[in-house]
């Protein structure tokens, strides 16, 4: 693996050498004007202290790594402390209702169903056999309904705590192993899909996005930026631990050092507890700007990033905080034109991708995706 990484590093340096035509992004479906704008940035001189900041989910990758982990845990029944937390950790008020049940009632049913499903597993049933049962189909549909309903009841801040919070009880090392297994299971352009998860009685039914894909175009961009002297960072509203497993992997991801990856953080401890670290400004909306100013800019003589990339309303604060940046790269995943990110996309479109904001159609959407507010 070390030899492969060394060869990749040599190839990156040659392919992205500033001042030559080979600096162009090597492959893929870049909008021609976006490609031109990025190449001009790569070829510009004076990159000392220059850096770029990217959102991760639906910007750097197609789909969402936390969602992919969530799907994997549901399908593989891979939870550490599920019988104890009843799948409700991080939810501030379990007395609220989804349909005719409270969240507490839904959690109690999930707890009972999970216990029965794990007994089937211990009894020798394969996952394929378990997935065919009405018991499992009700379990997964309830989980999907709980996730979908949470955003309406509380907002994305709670669901973005709840999803990685299902790693509760694992040590950080164990959690990384679960995340790595989930990435291997969910990675691939052919695995991008939207499925209907419906309970046998029809009471619960939600569309579920599955699969993740790291487009080669985005990998090229990260590597060419680094080779041109522009340090790339990730600033994500997914749990930092989860993002690191993919972003820092030299083969599955882009081999970033962990110190260039920022995301949500739980309170530190021997095992994961789904509680936000109160000593750290979480990387949600304006928190992304705080993260850049606190943890990235001081490494670059206090300068602003030259390039910021995002796809959602949650990325708008960092896309609009730096008037001296060269470009704001927006990945067009079909957000509402009335949304804050939709208005920035419209500005890029109106200016023909020749202004501050440049709009790139999302890569690898053939498998489908679900729009959401996004943070």
Tab-separated table of C-alpha atoms in Angstrom:
chain	number	residue	atom	x	y	z
A	1	UNK	CA	0.000	0.000	0.000
A	2	UNK	CA	2.888	2.383	0.812
A	3	UNK	CA	4.334	1.756	-2.657
A	4	UNK	CA	0.945	2.475	-4.268
A	5	UNK	CA	0.575	5.706	-2.310
A	6	UNK	CA	4.121	6.727	-3.308
A	7	UNK	CA	3.348	6.129	-6.994
A	8	UNK	CA	0.087	8.075	-6.683
A	9	UNK	CA	1.958	10.957	-5.095
A	10	UNK	CA	4.490	11.027	-7.957
A	11	UNK	CA	1.688	10.929	-10.519
A	12	UNK	CA	-0.118	13.747	-8.760
A	13	UNK	CA	2.944	15.962	-8.728
A	14	UNK	CA	3.591	15.392	-12.446
A	15	UNK	CA	-0.048	15.734	-13.531
A	16	UNK	CA	-0.664	18.881	-11.521
A	17	UNK	CA	2.621	20.733	-11.979
A	18	UNK	CA	1.847	24.484	-12.038
A	19	UNK	CA	2.663	26.441	-15.150
A	20	UNK	CA	2.037	23.649	-17.651
A	21	UNK	CA	-0.970	22.357	-19.535
A	22	UNK	CA	-0.833	19.165	-17.462
A	23	UNK	CA	-2.156	21.154	-14.489
A	24	UNK	CA	-5.618	20.772	-16.014
A	25	UNK	CA	-8.025	18.559	-14.101
A	26	UNK	CA	-7.335	15.171	-15.591
A	27	UNK	CA	-10.702	13.505	-16.099
A	28	UNK	CA	-14.438	13.744	-15.952
A	29	UNK	CA	-17.448	15.898	-16.489
A	30	UNK	CA	-16.419	19.366	-15.363
A	31	UNK	CA	-18.399	22.267	-16.740
A	32	UNK	CA	-15.966	23.844	-19.251
A	33	UNK	CA	-16.051	27.270	-17.623
A	34	UNK	CA	-15.666	25.793	-14.144
A	35	UNK	CA	-12.670	23.817	-15.374
A	36	UNK	CA	-11.205	27.009	-16.813
A	37	UNK	CA	-11.728	28.932	-13.578
A	38	UNK	CA	-10.142	26.195	-11.480
A	39	UNK	CA	-7.197	25.816	-13.834
A	40	UNK	CA	-6.549	29.558	-13.663
A	41	UNK	CA	-6.528	29.305	-9.881
A	42	UNK	CA	-4.134	26.351	-9.973
A	43	UNK	CA	-1.760	28.092	-12.391
A	44	UNK	CA	-1.729	31.424	-10.542
A	45	UNK	CA	1.513	32.388	-8.859
A	46	UNK	CA	2.055	33.226	-5.212
A	47	UNK	CA	0.279	30.367	-3.485
A	48	UNK	CA	2.147	30.853	-0.225
A	49	UNK	CA	-0.378	30.647	2.645
A	50	UNK	CA	-3.135	29.711	0.165
A	51	UNK	CA	-5.752	27.145	1.166
A	52	UNK	CA	-9.146	25.835	0.106
A	53	UNK	CA	-12.077	24.617	2.208
A	54	UNK	CA	-14.675	22.056	1.152
A	55	UNK	CA	-17.831	20.709	2.633
A	56	UNK	CA	-17.804	16.914	2.457
A	57	UNK	CA	-21.240	15.338	1.972
A	58	UNK	CA	-22.753	16.018	-1.473
A	59	UNK	CA	-19.839	18.354	-2.226
A	60	UNK	CA	-16.639	16.332	-2.060
A	61	UNK	CA	-18.550	13.060	-2.340
A	62	UNK	CA	-21.852	12.024	-3.877
A	63	UNK	CA	-24.479	11.351	-1.216
A	64	UNK	CA	-23.724	11.441	2.512
A	65	UNK	CA	-21.207	9.367	4.485
A	66	UNK	CA	-23.237	9.576	7.732
A	67	UNK	CA	-26.323	8.405	5.851
A	68	UNK	CA	-24.326	5.542	4.344
A	69	UNK	CA	-23.188	4.513	7.823
A	70	UNK	CA	-26.781	4.721	9.073
A	71	UNK	CA	-28.000	2.451	6.245
A	72	UNK	CA	-25.183	-0.009	6.910
A	73	UNK	CA	-25.955	-0.206	10.624
A	74	UNK	CA	-29.651	-0.796	9.945
A	75	UNK	CA	-28.984	-3.507	7.364
A	76	UNK	CA	-26.260	-5.275	9.346
A	77	UNK	CA	-27.845	-4.815	12.790
A	78	UNK	CA	-24.490	-3.484	13.930
A	79	UNK	CA	-25.026	-1.518	17.114
A	80	UNK	CA	-23.081	-1.627	20.337
A	81	UNK	CA	-25.436	-0.215	22.998
A	82	UNK	CA	-28.776	-0.454	21.185
A	83	UNK	CA	-30.671	-2.390	23.883
A	84	UNK	CA	-29.783	0.294	26.410
A	85	UNK	CA	-30.421	3.479	24.454
A	86	UNK	CA	-33.604	2.347	22.625
A	87	UNK	CA	-32.361	4.214	19.535
A	88	UNK	CA	-33.333	7.539	21.121
A	89	UNK	CA	-30.014	9.017	22.293
A	90	UNK	CA	-29.642	12.685	21.422
A	91	UNK	CA	-33.381	13.309	20.944
A	92	UNK	CA	-34.369	16.176	23.261
A	93	UNK	CA	-38.075	15.389	23.700
A	94	UNK	CA	-39.357	11.847	23.211
A	95	UNK	CA	-42.935	12.795	24.135
A	96	UNK	CA	-43.488	14.366	20.706
A	97	UNK	CA	-45.452	12.371	18.155
A	98	UNK	CA	-44.930	10.938	14.714
A	99	UNK	CA	-48.377	9.960	13.522
A	100	UNK	CA	-50.220	8.309	16.384
A	101	UNK	CA	-47.122	7.236	18.332
A	102	UNK	CA	-44.744	9.169	20.533
A	103	UNK	CA	-41.034	8.958	19.838
A	104	UNK	CA	-40.705	7.054	23.094
A	105	UNK	CA	-43.195	4.443	21.866
A	106	UNK	CA	-41.382	4.148	18.546
A	107	UNK	CA	-38.087	3.723	20.386
A	108	UNK	CA	-39.537	1.029	22.654
A	109	UNK	CA	-40.810	-0.912	19.627
A	110	UNK	CA	-37.425	-0.571	17.884
A	111	UNK	CA	-35.741	-1.857	21.028
A	112	UNK	CA	-38.013	-4.912	21.137
A	113	UNK	CA	-37.670	-5.602	17.420
A	114	UNK	CA	-33.895	-5.306	17.562
A	115	UNK	CA	-33.742	-7.805	20.405
A	116	UNK	CA	-35.795	-10.279	18.370
A	117	UNK	CA	-33.704	-9.705	15.243
A	118	UNK	CA	-30.448	-10.301	17.092
A	119	UNK	CA	-31.888	-13.523	18.502
A	120	UNK	CA	-32.608	-14.650	14.939
A	121	UNK	CA	-28.999	-13.833	14.051
A	122	UNK	CA	-27.685	-15.775	17.034
A	123	UNK	CA	-29.930	-18.656	16.013
A	124	UNK	CA	-28.136	-18.995	12.708
A	125	UNK	CA	-30.319	-16.947	10.354
A	126	UNK	CA	-28.380	-15.132	7.643
A	127	UNK	CA	-28.828	-11.427	7.065
A	128	UNK	CA	-30.498	-12.248	3.765
A	129	UNK	CA	-33.032	-14.437	5.560
A	130	UNK	CA	-33.597	-11.796	8.225
A	131	UNK	CA	-34.119	-9.073	5.628
A	132	UNK	CA	-36.988	-11.121	4.169
A	133	UNK	CA	-38.947	-11.109	7.444
A	134	UNK	CA	-41.812	-8.735	8.244
A	135	UNK	CA	-40.071	-8.076	11.566
A	136	UNK	CA	-37.012	-6.597	9.842
A	137	UNK	CA	-39.063	-4.672	7.295
A	138	UNK	CA	-40.998	-3.006	10.116
A	139	UNK	CA	-37.759	-2.264	11.997
A	140	UNK	CA	-36.059	-0.557	9.069
A	141	UNK	CA	-39.195	1.405	8.080
A	142	UNK	CA	-39.592	2.684	11.660
A	143	UNK	CA	-35.941	3.716	11.702
A	144	UNK	CA	-36.416	5.586	8.428
A	145	UNK	CA	-39.584	7.282	9.693
A	146	UNK	CA	-37.797	8.316	12.877
A	147	UNK	CA	-34.936	9.880	10.913
A	148	UNK	CA	-37.233	11.674	8.470
A	149	UNK	CA	-39.578	12.899	11.201
A	150	UNK	CA	-36.759	14.182	13.355
A	151	UNK	CA	-35.850	16.945	10.932
A	152	UNK	CA	-39.397	18.283	10.972
A	153	UNK	CA	-39.658	18.098	14.747
A	154	UNK	CA	-36.260	19.441	15.735
A	155	UNK	CA	-34.163	20.472	12.719
A	156	UNK	CA	-30.977	19.075	11.237
A	157	UNK	CA	-28.867	19.784	14.314
A	158	UNK	CA	-30.603	16.898	16.114
A	159	UNK	CA	-30.599	14.400	13.248
A	160	UNK	CA	-26.907	15.116	12.586
A	161	UNK	CA	-26.260	14.228	16.222
A	162	UNK	CA	-28.584	11.213	16.235
A	163	UNK	CA	-27.224	9.387	13.163
A	164	UNK	CA	-23.568	9.140	14.300
A	165	UNK	CA	-24.872	8.771	17.852
A	166	UNK	CA	-25.893	5.238	16.899
A	167	UNK	CA	-22.190	4.432	17.297
A	168	UNK	CA	-22.713	4.922	21.035
A	169	UNK	CA	-20.804	2.500	23.206
A	170	UNK	CA	-18.011	1.802	20.743
A	171	UNK	CA	-14.487	2.969	21.476
A	172	UNK	CA	-13.162	5.424	18.866
A	173	UNK	CA	-11.033	2.616	17.398
A	174	UNK	CA	-14.034	0.273	17.194
A	175	UNK	CA	-16.185	3.040	15.709
A	176	UNK	CA	-13.616	3.669	12.978
A	177	UNK	CA	-13.685	-0.022	12.104
A	178	UNK	CA	-17.483	0.051	11.799
A	179	UNK	CA	-17.295	3.181	9.626
A	180	UNK	CA	-14.633	1.630	7.404
A	181	UNK	CA	-16.750	-1.492	6.921
A	182	UNK	CA	-19.756	0.701	6.108
A	183	UNK	CA	-17.776	2.667	3.510
A	184	UNK	CA	-16.580	-0.522	1.821
A	185	UNK	CA	-20.163	-1.819	1.794
A	186	UNK	CA	-21.710	1.381	0.462
A	187	UNK	CA	-18.971	2.718	-1.851
A	188	UNK	CA	-19.493	2.745	-5.607
A	189	UNK	CA	-21.290	4.691	-8.286
A	190	UNK	CA	-23.394	1.599	-8.996
A	191	UNK	CA	-24.592	1.588	-5.382
A	192	UNK	CA	-26.146	5.071	-5.490
A	193	UNK	CA	-29.886	4.622	-5.187
A	194	UNK	CA	-33.075	5.749	-3.509
A	195	UNK	CA	-35.224	2.971	-2.047
A	196	UNK	CA	-38.693	2.798	-0.545
A	197	UNK	CA	-38.616	1.415	2.984
A	198	UNK	CA	-42.225	0.556	3.854
A	199	UNK	CA	-43.517	-1.457	6.813
A	200	UNK	CA	-45.669	-4.531	6.025
A	201	UNK	CA	-48.777	-2.811	7.388
A	202	UNK	CA	-48.073	0.337	5.353
A	203	UNK	CA	-47.979	2.521	8.463
A	204	UNK	CA	-44.397	3.681	7.968
A	205	UNK	CA	-42.946	4.497	4.567
A	206	UNK	CA	-39.966	6.646	3.612
A	207	UNK	CA	-37.579	7.057	0.712
A	208	UNK	CA	-34.042	6.212	1.764
A	209	UNK	CA	-30.865	7.340	0.046
A	210	UNK	CA	-28.108	4.740	-0.020
A	211	UNK	CA	-24.581	4.461	-1.358
A	212	UNK	CA	-21.666	6.900	-1.575
A	213	UNK	CA	-19.238	7.731	-4.354
A	214	UNK	CA	-16.025	9.751	-4.361
A	215	UNK	CA	-15.943	11.218	-7.888
A	216	UNK	CA	-12.519	11.105	-9.543
A	217	UNK	CA	-13.076	14.737	-10.554
A	218	UNK	CA	-13.129	15.805	-6.905
A	219	UNK	CA	-10.162	13.598	-6.045
A	220	UNK	CA	-8.237	15.266	-8.869
A	221	UNK	CA	-9.189	18.692	-7.575
A	222	UNK	CA	-7.954	17.945	-4.048
A	223	UNK	CA	-4.690	16.531	-5.347
A	224	UNK	CA	-4.043	19.260	-7.880
A	225	UNK	CA	-4.689	21.946	-5.286
A	226	UNK	CA	-2.155	20.364	-2.938
A	227	UNK	CA	0.402	19.984	-5.722
A	228	UNK	CA	-0.065	23.641	-6.669
A	229	UNK	CA	0.630	24.805	-3.118
A	230	UNK	CA	-3.009	25.314	-2.087
A	231	UNK	CA	-3.699	23.243	1.029
A	232	UNK	CA	-7.153	21.598	0.945
A	233	UNK	CA	-9.258	21.278	4.102
A	234	UNK	CA	-12.593	19.632	4.858
A	235	UNK	CA	-15.178	21.400	7.008
A	236	UNK	CA	-18.161	19.092	7.436
A	237	UNK	CA	-21.320	18.843	9.516
A	238	UNK	CA	-20.814	15.102	9.790
A	239	UNK	CA	-18.986	13.647	12.784
A	240	UNK	CA	-15.271	14.340	12.369
A	241	UNK	CA	-14.357	10.729	13.144
A	242	UNK	CA	-16.590	9.447	10.328
A	243	UNK	CA	-15.280	11.900	7.736
A	244	UNK	CA	-11.658	11.178	8.654
A	245	UNK	CA	-12.055	7.473	7.906
A	246	UNK	CA	-12.873	8.270	4.277
A	247	UNK	CA	-11.095	11.584	3.618
A	248	UNK	CA	-7.799	10.440	5.145
A	249	UNK	CA	-7.691	7.089	3.352
A	250	UNK	CA	-5.191	7.373	0.423
A	251	UNK	CA	-7.099	4.864	-1.718
A	252	UNK	CA	-10.771	5.261	-0.836
A	253	UNK	CA	-10.414	8.998	-0.230
A	254	UNK	CA	-7.751	11.597	-0.851
A	255	UNK	CA	-5.197	10.863	1.862
A	256	UNK	CA	-5.646	14.101	3.802
A	257	UNK	CA	-3.834	14.358	7.146
A	258	UNK	CA	-6.358	14.320	10.026
A	259	UNK	CA	-5.379	17.876	10.967
A	260	UNK	CA	-6.929	19.035	7.673
A	261	UNK	CA	-10.314	17.485	8.440
A	262	UNK	CA	-12.878	19.179	10.677
A	263	UNK	CA	-16.380	18.104	11.615
A	264	UNK	CA	-18.743	17.670	14.523
A	265	UNK	CA	-17.177	16.455	17.752
A	266	UNK	CA	-18.657	14.464	20.620
A	267	UNK	CA	-17.517	14.881	24.211
A	268	UNK	CA	-14.182	13.067	24.527
A	269	UNK	CA	-14.124	9.759	26.369
A	270	UNK	CA	-13.188	6.085	26.250
A	271	UNK	CA	-16.395	5.285	24.349
A	272	UNK	CA	-18.573	7.411	22.074
A	273	UNK	CA	-21.396	9.311	23.746
A	274	UNK	CA	-23.812	11.260	21.498
A	275	UNK	CA	-23.337	14.620	23.122
A	276	UNK	CA	-21.742	17.598	21.413
A	277	UNK	CA	-18.437	18.751	22.923
A	278	UNK	CA	-19.322	22.059	24.640
A	279	UNK	CA	-15.718	23.302	24.396
A	280	UNK	CA	-15.784	23.257	20.581
A	281	UNK	CA	-17.861	25.358	18.202
A	282	UNK	CA	-19.653	22.715	16.135
A	283	UNK	CA	-19.258	22.940	12.355
A	284	UNK	CA	-22.891	23.721	11.596
A	285	UNK	CA	-23.760	26.779	9.478
A	286	UNK	CA	-21.969	29.801	11.053
A	287	UNK	CA	-19.884	27.292	13.004
A	288	UNK	CA	-18.109	26.479	9.750
A	289	UNK	CA	-16.884	30.072	9.511
A	290	UNK	CA	-15.744	29.916	13.131
A	291	UNK	CA	-13.872	26.706	12.354
A	292	UNK	CA	-12.076	28.283	9.390
A	293	UNK	CA	-11.134	31.400	11.351
A	294	UNK	CA	-10.039	29.480	14.459
A	295	UNK	CA	-8.366	26.362	13.122
A	296	UNK	CA	-7.325	27.031	9.513
A	297	UNK	CA	-6.582	30.725	8.949
A	298	UNK	CA	-3.920	30.893	11.720
A	299	UNK	CA	-1.952	28.255	9.796
A	300	UNK	CA	-1.933	30.573	6.773
A	301	UNK	CA	-0.891	33.925	8.213
A	302	UNK	CA	-4.513	34.798	8.995
A	303	UNK	CA	-5.529	34.791	5.345
A	304	UNK	CA	-8.942	33.850	3.949
A	305	UNK	CA	-9.359	30.734	1.798
A	306	UNK	CA	-8.927	31.223	-1.950
A	307	UNK	CA	-11.570	28.593	-2.737
A	308	UNK	CA	-14.626	27.429	-0.774
A	309	UNK	CA	-16.834	24.560	-1.933
A	310	UNK	CA	-20.334	23.640	-0.795
A	311	UNK	CA	-23.763	22.426	-1.854
A	312	UNK	CA	-26.309	23.420	0.795
A	313	UNK	CA	-27.774	26.213	2.885
A	314	UNK	CA	-25.460	25.133	5.676
A	315	UNK	CA	-22.483	26.043	3.483
A	316	UNK	CA	-23.734	29.523	2.615
A	317	UNK	CA	-22.095	31.215	5.643
A	318	UNK	CA	-18.625	30.077	4.619
A	319	UNK	CA	-19.358	30.720	0.936
A	320	UNK	CA	-20.219	34.358	1.691
A	321	UNK	CA	-17.849	35.204	4.572
A	322	UNK	CA	-14.709	35.911	2.536
A	323	UNK	CA	-14.883	38.701	-0.073
A	324	UNK	CA	-11.219	38.161	-0.975
A	325	UNK	CA	-11.638	34.505	-1.976
A	326	UNK	CA	-11.106	33.787	-5.667
A	327	UNK	CA	-14.112	31.484	-6.145
A	328	UNK	CA	-16.975	29.841	-4.365
A	329	UNK	CA	-17.542	26.432	-5.972
A	330	UNK	CA	-21.166	25.283	-5.710
A	331	UNK	CA	-22.093	21.670	-6.425
A	332	UNK	CA	-25.560	21.712	-7.924
A	333	UNK	CA	-27.540	18.900	-6.267
A	334	UNK	CA	-30.931	20.395	-7.091
A	335	UNK	CA	-31.601	22.602	-4.069
A	336	UNK	CA	-34.639	24.843	-4.190
A	337	UNK	CA	-34.022	28.000	-6.264
A	338	UNK	CA	-35.660	29.959	-3.432
A	339	UNK	CA	-33.133	28.706	-0.875
A	340	UNK	CA	-30.023	30.644	0.095
A	341	UNK	CA	-27.760	28.235	-1.779
A	342	UNK	CA	-30.184	28.259	-4.708
A	343	UNK	CA	-29.798	32.028	-5.006
A	344	UNK	CA	-26.014	31.758	-5.065
A	345	UNK	CA	-26.325	29.079	-7.737
A	346	UNK	CA	-28.586	31.371	-9.762
A	347	UNK	CA	-25.985	34.148	-9.520
A	348	UNK	CA	-23.277	31.808	-10.816
A	349	UNK	CA	-25.539	30.691	-13.638
A	350	UNK	CA	-26.445	34.273	-14.604
A	351	UNK	CA	-22.771	35.241	-14.745
A	352	UNK	CA	-21.873	32.241	-16.897
A	353	UNK	CA	-19.527	30.833	-14.233
A	354	UNK	CA	-17.206	33.784	-14.815
A	355	UNK	CA	-17.766	35.588	-11.513
A	356	UNK	CA	-17.105	34.914	-7.852
A	357	UNK	CA	-19.375	31.858	-7.791
A	358	UNK	CA	-19.015	28.928	-10.157
A	359	UNK	CA	-21.662	26.207	-10.468
A	360	UNK	CA	-20.801	22.585	-11.184
A	361	UNK	CA	-23.480	19.926	-11.830
A	362	UNK	CA	-23.176	17.225	-9.179
A	363	UNK	CA	-21.166	14.167	-10.158
A	364	UNK	CA	-22.640	10.690	-10.183
A	365	UNK	CA	-26.300	11.491	-9.551
A	366	UNK	CA	-27.597	8.755	-11.832
A	367	UNK	CA	-28.476	6.576	-8.849
A	368	UNK	CA	-30.762	9.212	-7.426
A	369	UNK	CA	-30.631	11.480	-4.396
A	370	UNK	CA	-32.959	13.138	-1.932
A	371	UNK	CA	-32.910	16.890	-1.520
A	372	UNK	CA	-32.745	18.267	1.974
A	373	UNK	CA	-31.860	21.471	3.748
A	374	UNK	CA	-28.382	20.226	4.518
A	375	UNK	CA	-25.975	21.577	7.068
